[in-house]
PDB file of C-alpha atoms in Angstrom:
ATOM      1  CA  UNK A   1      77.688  -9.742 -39.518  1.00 62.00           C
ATOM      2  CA  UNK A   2      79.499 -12.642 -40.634  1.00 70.00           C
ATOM      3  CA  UNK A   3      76.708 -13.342 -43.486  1.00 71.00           C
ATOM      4  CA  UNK A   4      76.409  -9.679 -44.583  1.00 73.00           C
ATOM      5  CA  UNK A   5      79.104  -7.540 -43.202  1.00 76.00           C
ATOM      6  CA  UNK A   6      77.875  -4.530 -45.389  1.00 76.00           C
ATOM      7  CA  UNK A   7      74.889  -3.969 -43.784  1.00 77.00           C
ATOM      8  CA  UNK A   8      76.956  -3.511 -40.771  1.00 75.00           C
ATOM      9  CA  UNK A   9      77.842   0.658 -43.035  1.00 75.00           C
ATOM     10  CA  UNK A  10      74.016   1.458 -42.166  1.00 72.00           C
ATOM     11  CA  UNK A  11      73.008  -0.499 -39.079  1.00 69.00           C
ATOM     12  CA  UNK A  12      75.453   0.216 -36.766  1.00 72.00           C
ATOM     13  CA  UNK A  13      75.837   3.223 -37.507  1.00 72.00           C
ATOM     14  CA  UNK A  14      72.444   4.106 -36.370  1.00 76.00           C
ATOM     15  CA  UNK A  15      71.425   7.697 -36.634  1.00 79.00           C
ATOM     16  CA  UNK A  16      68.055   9.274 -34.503  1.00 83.00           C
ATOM     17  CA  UNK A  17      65.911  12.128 -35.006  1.00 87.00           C
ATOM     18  CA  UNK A  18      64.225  13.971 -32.230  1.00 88.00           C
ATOM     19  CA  UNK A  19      61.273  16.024 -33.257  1.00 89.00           C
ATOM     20  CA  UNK A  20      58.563  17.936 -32.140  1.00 93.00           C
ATOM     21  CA  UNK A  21      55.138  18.917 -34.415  1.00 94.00           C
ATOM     22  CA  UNK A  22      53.680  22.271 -34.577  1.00 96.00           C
ATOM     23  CA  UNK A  23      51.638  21.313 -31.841  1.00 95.00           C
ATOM     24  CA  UNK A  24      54.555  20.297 -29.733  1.00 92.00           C
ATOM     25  CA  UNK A  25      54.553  16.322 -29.471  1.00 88.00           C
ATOM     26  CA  UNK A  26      58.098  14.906 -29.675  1.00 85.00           C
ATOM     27  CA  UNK A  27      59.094  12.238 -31.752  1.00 85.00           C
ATOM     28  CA  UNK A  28      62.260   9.904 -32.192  1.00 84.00           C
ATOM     29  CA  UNK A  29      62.539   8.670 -35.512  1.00 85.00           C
ATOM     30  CA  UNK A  30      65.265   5.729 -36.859  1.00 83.00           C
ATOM     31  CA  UNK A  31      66.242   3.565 -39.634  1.00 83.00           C
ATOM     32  CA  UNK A  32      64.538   0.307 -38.994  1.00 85.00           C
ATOM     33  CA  UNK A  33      67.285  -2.325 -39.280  1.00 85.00           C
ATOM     34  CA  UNK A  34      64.910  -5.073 -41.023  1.00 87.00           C
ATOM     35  CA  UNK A  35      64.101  -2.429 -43.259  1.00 87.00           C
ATOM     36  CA  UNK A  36      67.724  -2.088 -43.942  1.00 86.00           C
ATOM     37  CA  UNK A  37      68.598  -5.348 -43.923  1.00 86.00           C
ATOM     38  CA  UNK A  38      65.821  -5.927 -46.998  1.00 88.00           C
ATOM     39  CA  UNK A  39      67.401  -3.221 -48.854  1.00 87.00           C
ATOM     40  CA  UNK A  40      70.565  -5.725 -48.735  1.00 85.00           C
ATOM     41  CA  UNK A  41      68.657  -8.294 -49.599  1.00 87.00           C
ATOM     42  CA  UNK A  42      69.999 -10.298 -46.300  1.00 84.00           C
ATOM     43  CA  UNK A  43      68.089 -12.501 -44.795  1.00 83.00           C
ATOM     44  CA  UNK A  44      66.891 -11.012 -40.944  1.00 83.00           C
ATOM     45  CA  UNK A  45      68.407 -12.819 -38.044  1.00 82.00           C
ATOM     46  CA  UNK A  46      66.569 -12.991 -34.631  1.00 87.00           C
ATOM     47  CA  UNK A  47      69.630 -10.877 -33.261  1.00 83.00           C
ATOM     48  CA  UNK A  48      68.847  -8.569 -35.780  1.00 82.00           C
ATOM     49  CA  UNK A  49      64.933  -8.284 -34.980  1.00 87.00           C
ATOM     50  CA  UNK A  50      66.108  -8.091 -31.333  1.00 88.00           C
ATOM     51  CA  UNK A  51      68.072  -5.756 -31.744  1.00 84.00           C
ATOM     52  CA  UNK A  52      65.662  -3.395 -33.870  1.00 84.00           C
ATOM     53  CA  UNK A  53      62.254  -4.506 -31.132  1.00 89.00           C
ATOM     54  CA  UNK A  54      65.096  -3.229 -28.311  1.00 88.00           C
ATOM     55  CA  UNK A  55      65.539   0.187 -30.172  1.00 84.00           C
ATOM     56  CA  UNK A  56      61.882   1.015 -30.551  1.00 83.00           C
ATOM     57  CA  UNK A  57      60.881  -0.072 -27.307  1.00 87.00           C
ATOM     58  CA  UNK A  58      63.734   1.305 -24.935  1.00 84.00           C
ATOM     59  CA  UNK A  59      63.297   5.078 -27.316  1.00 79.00           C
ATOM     60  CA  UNK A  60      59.168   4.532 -27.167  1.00 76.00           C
ATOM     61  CA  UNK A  61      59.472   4.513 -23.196  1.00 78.00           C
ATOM     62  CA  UNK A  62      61.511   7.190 -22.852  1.00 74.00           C
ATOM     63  CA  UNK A  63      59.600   9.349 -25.317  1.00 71.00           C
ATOM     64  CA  UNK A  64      56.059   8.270 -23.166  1.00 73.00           C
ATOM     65  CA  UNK A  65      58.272   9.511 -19.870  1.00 63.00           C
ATOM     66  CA  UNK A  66      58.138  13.244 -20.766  1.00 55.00           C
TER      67      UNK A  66
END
């Protein structure tokens, strides 16, 4: 944050969309904060990948747990 508090307006204020598809599979979908973070042209700590590997995985298991 202290390099690039700006990206701090998108990534912590991290919206999620749950989904299903006509055939009923749910989905979670996010902004990917490296992905954001290359938008603002800063570079992407290892907090920041951490951070972003947490989100997917924690979400991922939950979705695989219906």
């Amino acid at each position: 944050m202290a390099e690039a508090p700006t990206l701090g307006l998108d990534a912590f204020c991290q919206r999620f969309l749950v989904w299903q598809d006509g055939a009923g599979k749910t989905y979670l979908s996010f902004n990917d904060l490296t992905a954001l973070a290359d938008r603002q042209q800063v570079p992407t700590s290892i907090a920041l990948r951490v951070i972003d590997y947490r989100l997917g995985s924690v979400f991922g298991k939950a979705l695989q747990a219906e």
